[in-house]
Coordinates of C-alpha atoms in Angstrom, one line a residue:
Chain A
M1394 CA 57.3 -15.4 36.4
L1395 CA 57.0 -15.2 32.7
K1396 CA 58.0 -18.8 32.4
K1397 CA 55.3 -19.8 34.8
R1398 CA 52.8 -17.9 32.8
L1399 CA 53.8 -19.4 29.6
Y1400 CA 53.6 -22.8 31.2
L1401 CA 50.0 -22.1 32.3
I1402 CA 49.0 -20.8 28.9
S1403 CA 50.4 -23.9 27.2
L1404 CA 48.6 -26.1 29.7
G1405 CA 45.3 -24.3 29.0
I1406 CA 45.7 -24.6 25.2
L1407 CA 46.5 -28.3 25.6
L1408 CA 43.4 -28.8 27.7
L1409 CA 41.2 -26.9 25.1
L1410 CA 42.5 -29.1 22.4
L1411 CA 41.9 -32.3 24.3
I1412 CA 38.4 -31.7 25.8
P1413 CA 36.5 -33.3 22.9
F1414 CA 38.5 -36.5 23.4
L1415 CA 38.2 -36.6 27.2
V1416 CA 34.6 -35.9 28.1
S1417 CA 31.1 -37.0 26.9
G1418 CA 29.1 -35.4 24.0
F1419 CA 26.9 -33.4 26.5
W1420 CA 29.9 -31.6 27.9
V1421 CA 31.5 -31.0 24.5
R1422 CA 28.2 -29.4 23.3
L1423 CA 28.0 -27.3 26.5
V1424 CA 31.6 -26.0 26.0
T1425 CA 30.8 -25.4 22.3
Q1426 CA 27.8 -23.3 23.4
I1427 CA 30.0 -21.4 25.8
F1428 CA 32.4 -20.7 22.9
M1429 CA 29.5 -19.5 20.8
F1430 CA 28.3 -17.0 23.5
A1431 CA 31.9 -15.9 24.1
A1432 CA 32.3 -15.2 20.4
L1433 CA 28.9 -13.4 20.1
A1434 CA 29.6 -11.3 23.2
S1435 CA 33.1 -10.4 22.0
A1436 CA 31.6 -9.3 18.6
L1437 CA 29.0 -7.2 20.4
N1438 CA 31.8 -5.8 22.6
I1439 CA 33.4 -4.1 19.5
I1440 CA 30.4 -1.8 19.0
A1441 CA 28.9 -1.7 22.5
G1442 CA 32.0 -1.9 24.7
F1443 CA 34.7 -0.2 22.6
T1444 CA 32.6 2.3 20.6
G1445 CA 29.9 2.9 23.2
Y1446 CA 26.9 2.1 21.0
A1447 CA 24.5 -0.4 22.7
A1448 CA 23.5 -2.4 19.6
F1449 CA 20.5 -4.2 21.1
G1450 CA 19.6 -5.5 17.6
N1451 CA 22.8 -7.3 17.0
M1452 CA 21.0 -10.6 16.6
I1453 CA 19.9 -9.3 13.2
F1454 CA 23.4 -10.3 11.9
F1455 CA 23.2 -13.6 13.6
G1456 CA 19.9 -14.3 11.9
L1457 CA 21.1 -13.0 8.6
G1458 CA 24.3 -15.1 8.8
A1459 CA 22.2 -18.2 9.7
Y1460 CA 19.6 -17.6 6.9
T1461 CA 22.2 -16.8 4.3
T1462 CA 24.0 -20.1 5.1
A1463 CA 20.7 -22.0 5.1
I1464 CA 19.4 -20.6 1.9
L1465 CA 22.7 -21.0 0.0
M1466 CA 23.1 -24.6 1.2
T1467 CA 19.5 -25.7 0.5
K1468 CA 18.3 -23.6 -2.4
V1469 CA 21.5 -23.1 -4.3
H1470 CA 23.2 -26.3 -3.0
L1471 CA 26.5 -24.6 -2.2
P1472 CA 28.9 -26.2 0.2
F1473 CA 29.3 -24.7 3.7
I1474 CA 32.8 -23.4 2.8
V1475 CA 31.2 -21.0 0.3
A1476 CA 28.1 -20.1 2.4
F1477 CA 30.2 -19.3 5.4
P1478 CA 32.1 -16.3 3.9
A1479 CA 28.9 -15.2 2.1
A1480 CA 27.2 -14.9 5.5
G1481 CA 29.9 -12.6 6.7
M1482 CA 29.7 -10.5 3.6
M1483 CA 26.0 -10.1 3.8
S1484 CA 26.3 -9.0 7.4
I1485 CA 28.8 -6.4 6.6
L1486 CA 26.6 -5.0 3.8
L1487 CA 23.6 -4.9 6.1
A1488 CA 25.6 -3.2 8.8
I1489 CA 26.8 -0.5 6.4
L1490 CA 23.3 0.1 5.2
L1491 CA 21.7 0.2 8.6
G1492 CA 24.6 2.0 10.2
S1493 CA 24.5 4.9 7.8
L1494 CA 20.9 5.4 8.9
L1495 CA 20.9 4.4 12.6
L1496 CA 24.3 5.5 13.7
R1497 CA 23.1 9.1 13.5
L1498 CA 21.2 8.3 16.6
R1499 CA 22.9 8.3 20.0
G1500 CA 22.4 6.4 23.3
H1501 CA 19.0 4.9 23.9
Y1502 CA 17.8 6.0 20.5
F1503 CA 20.3 3.8 18.8
A1504 CA 19.7 0.9 21.1
L1505 CA 15.9 1.1 20.3
G1506 CA 16.5 1.8 16.6
S1507 CA 18.7 -1.3 16.2
L1508 CA 16.2 -3.4 18.1
G1509 CA 13.4 -2.1 15.8
A1510 CA 15.5 -2.9 12.7
M1511 CA 15.9 -6.5 14.0
E1512 CA 12.2 -7.0 14.6
A1513 CA 11.4 -5.6 11.2
F1514 CA 13.9 -7.9 9.6
R1515 CA 12.5 -10.8 11.4
Q1516 CA 9.0 -10.0 10.1
I1517 CA 10.4 -10.0 6.5
V1518 CA 11.9 -13.4 7.1
D1519 CA 8.6 -14.6 8.6
L1520 CA 6.6 -13.4 5.6
W1521 CA 9.0 -14.3 2.7
T1522 CA 7.9 -17.9 2.9
D1523 CA 9.2 -18.9 -0.6
L1524 CA 12.8 -18.0 0.3
T1525 CA 13.0 -18.5 4.0
G1526 CA 10.3 -21.1 4.8
G1527 CA 8.6 -18.5 7.0
T1528 CA 7.7 -19.5 10.5
Q1529 CA 8.3 -23.2 9.5
G1530 CA 12.0 -22.6 9.4
I1531 CA 14.6 -24.3 7.3
T1532 CA 16.3 -27.6 7.6
I1533 CA 19.9 -27.6 6.5
P1534 CA 21.8 -30.7 5.4
S1535 CA 23.7 -31.7 8.6
F1536 CA 27.4 -32.3 8.9
P1537 CA 28.2 -35.9 7.8
G1538 CA 29.6 -38.3 10.3
K1539 CA 29.0 -39.9 13.6
P1540 CA 27.9 -37.8 16.6
F1541 CA 31.5 -37.8 17.9
V1542 CA 32.8 -36.4 14.6
V1543 CA 30.1 -33.8 14.4
N1544 CA 30.6 -32.7 18.0
T1545 CA 34.3 -32.4 17.6
F1546 CA 34.0 -30.5 14.3
F1547 CA 31.7 -27.9 15.7
Y1548 CA 33.7 -27.7 19.0
F1549 CA 36.8 -26.7 17.0
A1550 CA 34.8 -24.5 14.6
M1551 CA 33.4 -22.4 17.5
L1552 CA 36.8 -22.4 19.2
A1553 CA 38.3 -21.1 16.0
M1554 CA 35.6 -18.3 16.0
V1555 CA 36.5 -17.3 19.5
V1556 CA 40.2 -17.3 18.8
L1557 CA 39.6 -15.2 15.6
I1558 CA 37.4 -12.7 17.3
V1559 CA 39.4 -12.3 20.5
Y1560 CA 42.5 -11.9 18.4
A1561 CA 40.8 -9.2 16.4
V1562 CA 39.6 -7.4 19.5
S1563 CA 43.1 -7.7 21.1
R1564 CA 44.5 -5.9 18.1
L1565 CA 41.8 -3.3 18.4
D1566 CA 42.8 -2.6 22.0
K1567 CA 46.1 -1.2 20.8
N1568 CA 45.8 -0.1 17.2
R1569 CA 44.7 3.0 15.3
L1570 CA 41.2 1.7 14.6
G1571 CA 40.6 0.8 18.2
Y1572 CA 41.8 4.2 19.4
A1573 CA 39.2 5.8 17.2
F1574 CA 36.5 3.6 18.7
K1575 CA 37.5 4.5 22.2
A1576 CA 37.7 8.2 21.5
I1577 CA 34.2 8.0 20.0
R1578 CA 33.0 6.2 23.1
A1579 CA 34.4 8.9 25.4
D1580 CA 33.2 12.0 23.5
E1581 CA 32.2 12.2 19.9
E1582 CA 32.8 16.0 19.8
A1583 CA 36.3 15.7 21.1
A1584 CA 36.9 12.7 18.7
G1585 CA 35.9 14.8 15.7
V1586 CA 38.1 17.7 16.8
M1587 CA 41.0 15.3 16.9
G1588 CA 40.5 14.5 13.3
I1589 CA 38.4 11.4 13.6
D1590 CA 35.7 10.9 11.0
T1591 CA 33.2 9.7 13.6
T1592 CA 30.4 8.5 11.3
R1593 CA 32.8 6.5 9.2
Y1594 CA 34.5 4.8 12.2
K1595 CA 31.1 4.0 13.9
I1596 CA 30.1 2.2 10.7
I1597 CA 33.4 0.4 10.5
S1598 CA 32.9 -0.7 14.1
W1599 CA 29.4 -2.0 13.6
S1600 CA 30.5 -3.7 10.4
L1601 CA 33.2 -5.6 12.2
S1602 CA 30.8 -6.6 14.9
A1603 CA 28.3 -7.7 12.3
L1604 CA 30.9 -9.7 10.3
F1605 CA 31.8 -11.7 13.4
T1606 CA 28.2 -12.1 14.5
G1607 CA 27.1 -13.2 11.1
L1608 CA 29.9 -15.8 10.8
V1609 CA 29.0 -17.2 14.2
G1610 CA 25.3 -17.4 13.0
S1611 CA 26.5 -19.3 9.9
V1612 CA 28.3 -21.9 12.0
Y1613 CA 25.3 -22.1 14.3
A1614 CA 23.0 -22.9 11.4
Y1615 CA 25.2 -25.7 10.2
W1616 CA 25.7 -27.0 13.7
F1617 CA 21.9 -27.1 14.6
S1618 CA 20.9 -27.9 11.0
Y1619 CA 17.6 -26.3 11.7
I1620 CA 16.8 -22.6 12.1
D1621 CA 13.6 -20.6 12.5
P1622 CA 13.0 -16.9 13.2
P1623 CA 12.2 -17.0 16.9
T1624 CA 15.5 -18.7 17.6
V1625 CA 18.0 -16.8 15.4
F1626 CA 16.3 -13.4 16.1
N1627 CA 15.9 -14.1 19.8
V1628 CA 16.3 -10.8 21.7
M1629 CA 17.0 -12.7 24.9
W1630 CA 20.3 -13.8 23.4
V1631 CA 21.3 -10.1 23.0
V1632 CA 20.3 -9.6 26.7
N1633 CA 22.5 -12.6 27.5
M1634 CA 25.4 -11.1 25.6
F1635 CA 25.1 -7.8 27.4
V1636 CA 25.0 -9.7 30.7
I1637 CA 28.1 -11.6 29.7
I1638 CA 29.9 -8.4 28.8
L1639 CA 28.8 -6.7 32.0
I1640 CA 30.0 -9.5 34.1
G1641 CA 33.3 -9.8 32.3
G1642 CA 34.0 -6.1 31.7
M1643 CA 32.8 -3.7 29.0
G1644 CA 35.5 -2.8 26.5
T1645 CA 38.0 -5.3 27.8
V1646 CA 39.6 -7.9 25.5
F1647 CA 39.0 -11.0 27.7
G1648 CA 36.0 -9.8 29.6
P1649 CA 33.4 -11.4 27.3
L1650 CA 35.3 -14.7 27.5
V1651 CA 35.3 -14.8 31.3
G1652 CA 31.7 -13.6 31.4
A1653 CA 30.6 -16.3 28.9
V1654 CA 32.2 -19.1 30.9
I1655 CA 30.7 -17.8 34.2
L1656 CA 27.1 -17.1 32.9
E1657 CA 26.7 -20.2 30.6
T1658 CA 28.1 -22.6 33.2
V1659 CA 25.9 -21.2 35.9
S1660 CA 23.0 -21.1 33.4
E1661 CA 23.4 -24.7 32.3
L1662 CA 24.2 -26.3 35.7
V1663 CA 22.1 -24.4 38.1
W1664 CA 19.2 -22.8 36.3
S1665 CA 18.2 -25.8 34.3
R1666 CA 16.9 -27.1 37.6
F1667 CA 14.9 -23.9 38.2
I1668 CA 13.1 -23.5 34.9
N1669 CA 10.5 -21.2 36.2
L1670 CA 12.9 -19.0 38.1
H1671 CA 15.3 -18.8 35.2
L1672 CA 14.6 -15.2 34.1
G1673 CA 14.3 -14.0 37.7
I1674 CA 17.8 -15.2 38.5
L1675 CA 19.1 -13.6 35.2
G1676 CA 17.5 -10.3 36.3
T1677 CA 19.0 -10.6 39.8
I1678 CA 22.5 -11.2 38.3
I1679 CA 22.1 -8.2 36.0
I1680 CA 21.2 -5.9 38.9
L1681 CA 24.0 -7.2 41.1
A1682 CA 26.5 -6.9 38.3
V1683 CA 25.6 -3.3 37.6
L1684 CA 25.5 -2.3 41.3
F1685 CA 28.6 -4.0 42.5
M1686 CA 30.9 -4.3 39.5
P1687 CA 29.9 -1.8 36.9
K1688 CA 33.2 -2.2 35.1
G1689 CA 33.1 -6.0 35.2
I1690 CA 34.9 -8.8 37.0
L1691 CA 38.2 -8.0 35.4
H1692 CA 38.1 -4.6 36.9
L1693 CA 36.7 -5.7 40.2
N1694 CA 38.6 -4.3 43.1
W1695 CA 38.4 -7.2 45.6
K1696 CA 39.6 -5.1 48.5
G1697 CA 37.2 -2.3 47.6
L1698 CA 34.3 -4.8 47.7
V1699 CA 34.6 -4.9 51.5
V1700 CA 34.2 -1.1 51.6
H1701 CA 31.2 -1.4 49.3
F1702 CA 29.3 -3.5 51.8
R1703 CA 30.1 -1.2 54.7
P1704 CA 27.0 0.9 55.5
G1705 CA 27.2 4.5 54.3
K1706 CA 30.0 3.8 51.9
G1707 CA 28.1 2.2 49.2
E1708 CA 29.2 4.5 46.4
A1709 CA 30.1 2.4 43.3
A1710 CA 33.5 3.4 42.0
Chain B
M224 CA 54.5 37.8 9.5
S225 CA 51.9 39.6 7.5
E226 CA 49.9 36.9 5.8
V227 CA 46.4 36.3 7.1
V228 CA 45.9 32.7 8.0
L229 CA 42.4 32.9 9.6
K230 CA 39.8 35.3 8.6
G231 CA 36.2 35.6 9.8
S232 CA 33.6 37.9 8.3
R233 CA 30.2 38.6 9.8
V234 CA 30.6 35.5 12.0
T235 CA 27.3 35.0 13.8
R236 CA 25.8 32.3 16.0
C237 CA 22.4 32.5 17.6
F238 CA 20.9 30.1 20.1
G239 CA 17.2 30.9 19.7
A240 CA 16.8 34.6 20.5
L241 CA 20.3 34.7 22.1
R242 CA 23.0 36.3 20.0
A243 CA 25.9 34.3 21.3
V244 CA 28.3 35.7 18.6
W245 CA 27.0 38.6 16.6
N246 CA 28.6 40.0 13.4
V247 CA 32.2 39.5 14.4
D248 CA 34.9 40.2 11.9
F249 CA 38.4 39.1 12.7
E250 CA 41.8 38.4 11.1
V251 CA 44.6 36.4 12.5
K252 CA 48.0 36.7 10.9
Q253 CA 50.6 34.0 10.4
G254 CA 52.7 33.6 13.5
E255 CA 50.5 35.7 15.7
I256 CA 49.2 35.1 19.2
L257 CA 45.7 36.6 19.4
G258 CA 44.1 36.7 22.8
I259 CA 40.3 36.7 23.2
I260 CA 39.0 38.2 26.4
G261 CA 35.5 39.2 27.6
P262 CA 33.3 38.8 30.6
N263 CA 31.6 35.4 31.3
G264 CA 29.1 34.6 28.5
A265 CA 30.7 37.0 26.0
G266 CA 30.8 34.3 23.4
K267 CA 34.5 33.4 23.5
T268 CA 34.1 29.6 23.6
T269 CA 31.3 29.8 21.0
L270 CA 33.7 31.7 18.7
L271 CA 36.3 28.9 19.0
S272 CA 33.6 26.3 18.4
L273 CA 32.5 28.1 15.2
I274 CA 36.1 28.2 14.0
N275 CA 36.8 24.5 14.4
G276 CA 33.3 23.4 13.3
T277 CA 31.9 21.9 16.4
L278 CA 29.1 24.5 16.1
P279 CA 27.6 25.5 12.7
L280 CA 27.5 29.2 12.0
T281 CA 24.1 31.0 11.8
D282 CA 25.6 33.5 9.4
G283 CA 28.9 34.7 8.1
E284 CA 32.0 32.9 6.8
I285 CA 35.4 31.7 8.1
F286 CA 38.5 31.2 5.9
F287 CA 41.7 29.3 6.8
K288 CA 44.6 30.1 4.4
N289 CA 42.1 31.6 1.9
E290 CA 39.9 28.5 1.8
K291 CA 36.5 28.5 3.3
I292 CA 36.2 26.2 6.3
S293 CA 32.9 27.2 7.7
G294 CA 30.4 24.4 7.0
L295 CA 33.1 21.7 7.0
K296 CA 32.8 18.9 9.6
P297 CA 35.2 19.2 12.6
F298 CA 37.4 16.3 11.5
K299 CA 37.9 18.0 8.1
I300 CA 39.0 21.2 9.8
A301 CA 41.3 19.3 12.1
E302 CA 42.9 17.6 9.1
R303 CA 43.8 21.0 7.7
G304 CA 45.9 21.8 10.7
I305 CA 43.6 23.4 13.3
S306 CA 43.4 21.9 16.7
R307 CA 41.8 23.0 19.9
T308 CA 41.5 22.3 23.6
F309 CA 38.3 22.3 25.5
Q310 CA 37.7 24.4 28.6
I311 CA 35.9 21.4 30.1
V312 CA 38.5 18.8 29.5
K313 CA 37.5 15.7 27.5
P314 CA 40.0 12.9 28.1
F315 CA 39.4 9.5 26.5
P316 CA 39.0 7.1 29.4
G317 CA 40.0 3.4 29.1
M318 CA 43.3 4.5 27.6
T319 CA 46.7 5.6 28.9
V320 CA 48.0 9.1 28.8
L321 CA 50.4 8.3 26.0
E322 CA 47.6 6.6 24.0
N323 CA 45.4 9.6 24.4
V324 CA 48.1 11.9 23.1
S325 CA 49.0 9.6 20.2
I326 CA 45.5 9.9 18.8
G327 CA 46.5 13.4 17.8
A328 CA 49.3 12.1 15.6
L329 CA 47.1 9.2 14.3
F330 CA 44.2 11.4 13.1
G331 CA 45.6 14.9 12.9
K332 CA 47.0 16.2 9.6
D333 CA 49.9 13.8 9.6
K334 CA 47.7 10.7 9.7
I335 CA 50.3 8.3 10.9
K336 CA 49.0 4.8 10.4
D337 CA 51.0 2.8 12.9
A338 CA 49.8 3.2 16.5
R339 CA 53.2 2.2 18.0
L340 CA 55.0 4.8 15.8
A341 CA 52.5 7.4 16.8
R342 CA 53.1 6.6 20.5
E343 CA 56.8 7.0 20.1
Q344 CA 56.6 10.2 18.1
T345 CA 54.3 11.8 20.7
R346 CA 56.2 10.7 23.8
H347 CA 58.3 13.9 23.9
I348 CA 55.2 16.1 24.0
L349 CA 54.4 14.7 27.4
S350 CA 57.6 16.2 28.9
R351 CA 56.8 19.6 27.3
V352 CA 53.6 19.8 29.2
G353 CA 55.1 18.3 32.4
L354 CA 53.5 14.9 32.1
E355 CA 56.7 12.9 31.8
G356 CA 56.7 9.7 33.8
K357 CA 52.9 9.4 33.5
E358 CA 52.9 7.8 30.0
N359 CA 51.3 4.5 31.1
L360 CA 48.9 6.0 33.7
R361 CA 45.2 5.6 32.8
V362 CA 43.7 9.0 32.2
E363 CA 41.0 8.4 34.8
N364 CA 43.7 8.7 37.4
L365 CA 44.9 12.2 36.5
N366 CA 44.0 15.2 38.6
I367 CA 42.5 18.4 37.1
S368 CA 45.8 20.1 36.5
E369 CA 47.2 17.0 34.7
R370 CA 44.0 16.7 32.7
K371 CA 44.4 20.3 31.5
R372 CA 47.9 19.6 30.4
L373 CA 46.8 16.4 28.7
E374 CA 44.3 18.4 26.7
L375 CA 47.1 20.6 25.5
A376 CA 49.4 17.7 24.8
R377 CA 46.7 16.1 22.7
A378 CA 46.2 19.2 20.6
L379 CA 49.9 19.6 20.2
A380 CA 50.3 16.0 19.0
M381 CA 48.2 17.0 15.9
D382 CA 51.1 19.3 14.9
P383 CA 48.7 22.1 14.2
E384 CA 49.4 25.3 12.3
L385 CA 46.7 27.0 14.2
L386 CA 46.1 26.2 17.8
L387 CA 42.9 27.2 19.6
L388 CA 43.4 27.3 23.4
D389 CA 40.3 27.5 25.6
E390 CA 41.4 28.4 29.2
V391 CA 44.3 26.0 29.4
M392 CA 45.6 27.7 32.5
A393 CA 42.5 27.7 34.6
G394 CA 43.0 25.5 37.7
L395 CA 46.8 25.5 37.4
N396 CA 49.1 27.0 40.1
T397 CA 51.4 29.9 39.4
T398 CA 54.4 27.8 38.5
E399 CA 52.3 25.7 36.1
V400 CA 50.9 28.9 34.5
E401 CA 54.3 30.2 34.0
S402 CA 55.6 27.0 32.4
I403 CA 52.5 26.9 30.1
M404 CA 53.1 30.5 29.1
E405 CA 56.7 29.7 28.2
L406 CA 55.4 26.7 26.2
I407 CA 52.9 28.9 24.3
Q408 CA 55.7 31.4 23.4
E409 CA 58.0 28.6 22.3
L410 CA 55.3 27.0 20.1
N411 CA 54.7 30.5 18.6
R412 CA 58.4 30.9 17.9
Q413 CA 58.2 27.6 15.9
G414 CA 55.8 29.4 13.7
R415 CA 52.4 28.2 15.1
T416 CA 49.6 30.7 15.1
I417 CA 47.7 30.7 18.4
L418 CA 44.3 31.9 19.4
I419 CA 43.9 31.9 23.2
I420 CA 41.1 32.4 25.6
E421 CA 42.1 33.0 29.1
H422 CA 40.8 34.5 32.4
V423 CA 44.2 34.8 34.0
M424 CA 44.7 38.4 32.8
K425 CA 48.4 38.6 33.6
A426 CA 49.0 35.5 31.4
I427 CA 46.9 36.6 28.4
M428 CA 48.2 40.1 28.5
G429 CA 51.8 38.9 28.8
V430 CA 51.6 36.3 26.0
S431 CA 49.3 37.9 23.3
H432 CA 50.5 40.1 20.5
R433 CA 47.0 41.4 20.0
I434 CA 43.8 41.2 22.0
L435 CA 40.2 41.0 20.8
V436 CA 37.5 41.8 23.2
L437 CA 34.0 40.3 23.1
H438 CA 31.1 41.6 25.1
H439 CA 27.5 40.1 24.7
G440 CA 28.7 38.4 21.5
E441 CA 30.0 41.5 19.8
K442 CA 33.5 42.7 19.2
I443 CA 33.9 45.9 21.3
A444 CA 37.7 46.4 20.9
E445 CA 40.8 45.1 19.3
G446 CA 44.4 46.1 19.6
S447 CA 47.7 45.7 21.5
P448 CA 47.4 44.5 25.2
E449 CA 48.5 48.0 26.3
A450 CA 45.9 49.8 24.3
I451 CA 43.2 47.3 25.4
S452 CA 44.0 47.7 29.1
R453 CA 43.4 51.5 28.7
D454 CA 40.2 51.2 26.5
D455 CA 37.2 52.7 28.3
R456 CA 34.7 50.3 26.6
V457 CA 36.7 47.3 27.8
I458 CA 37.0 48.7 31.3
S459 CA 33.3 49.3 31.5
A460 CA 32.5 45.9 30.2
Y461 CA 34.6 44.3 32.9
L462 CA 34.1 46.6 35.8
G463 CA 30.8 48.4 35.1
E464 CA 30.1 51.8 33.5
R465 CA 30.1 53.7 36.8
Y466 CA 33.7 52.7 37.4
A467 CA 34.7 53.6 33.9
K468 CA 33.1 57.1 34.2
M469 CA 34.8 57.7 37.6
R470 CA 38.1 56.6 36.2
G471 CA 37.6 58.7 33.1
R472 CA 36.9 61.8 35.3
A473 CA 39.9 61.1 37.4
H474 CA 41.9 60.8 34.2
V475 CA 40.7 64.2 32.9
E476 CA 41.1 66.0 36.2
G477 CA 44.5 64.4 36.8

């Protein structure tokens, strides 16, 4: 049984390593995009799924990471290898600053507060034309090489981000820090009584989420080699991340991965043919996910599903 | 035996115009079990919340081992060796029973850093509260009696010097109540000081060294369980003044 599992995992890893060499550029870019959303949703999962704080403004760190990278590479002419960690550091700093203000709020108030912070930040980026290029955006020197080399590089860069973040989250599932997050999610009063400094751990949680989101933003900026405020501060992306987490399973290690694969594949292959219905279908999926699998696909009780659809027994477990 | 570990002076908490706890002085000695009783709404749970910092005091001060703890955040008070259970249990879902309990060892006064070590060190606590064999069960799957015992196990995992118990026996059957009473006495023999709120009279009278009676937020009596059970003010608070008068008359005539 264990041998069979090991065999399957090895096969999966081999397949992931070979994809860029087996399929066309379109598919490689699609899979890279799936990786990006898996990474972003996993990072959001740390604060939203594990700690229970719905950070609707999390794109603020994606934008900050992207702009830090872009500005350092164009204005200061630093290489990506320097701009990348700087993007992460900036995100942590902003999370600590915003967190000490906003994490006093709970529930919807925090969700709205973080969203407001993101919009305010976007306005600053819009108006600070000298530094950010304002609404014109910034063009970043692109990765040198033929399309195949570029596609392969960013495929592995995003794959590395996914592996890094999912590894971090898997550690959180079983370590002291993660236990503190889950205790806060369950009941902040009880967590405090158990000796947990809730304010401190909430800020740590958001900083971790911010770090990973900012790093992904940095890779994105280099990958697309052009960024502007409407794209990197796009609130629809956060909605997408929440849908991914909902589909996969809030507060689970692999939920965001599964959710990203499902949502992004469906999105790219089916919705691109129904451009006008795109948002309607997204909305329908959200409603169905919340109604029929509130804990996500990883927690879905397939036998229970039959019971759900029986009239009069529609109580969601 | 004689050293005072917990001392409250003029402890007061108001909710608007309601005096939930009013001007209560109390002392708890090292190694003592102090029972707190009183009718519903007397302010018992509020008093515990004031001690462990989950509610701020309106007035007055509380000292633990001669250091002022009122005004500190709950986690600071927990770190000093005070733990509590909640009357309305608060398990941490999404985690197993053992993981829930290990949080006490990870964040209580011992602050063990390694989660695996904390799990191993707290495993034995589960058998003390009768949750052995349920280590890897998710807490969502526990029944109310098991949740009550989990609450107690989590508080114990913090290795507290002072344990505040808020109705840990409510909802348990007779056998379970007896085993919890034994556990409380055993914990006390180990030198832990215990403050206990309980509605099961037989239990609290049997286990407490001393009883403090609250009524409408005020302390109306304090003394040994025997003295308290004969105190007219206590009887009238519980059973009404008419009953107390009748009983008093019968007592004089008889």
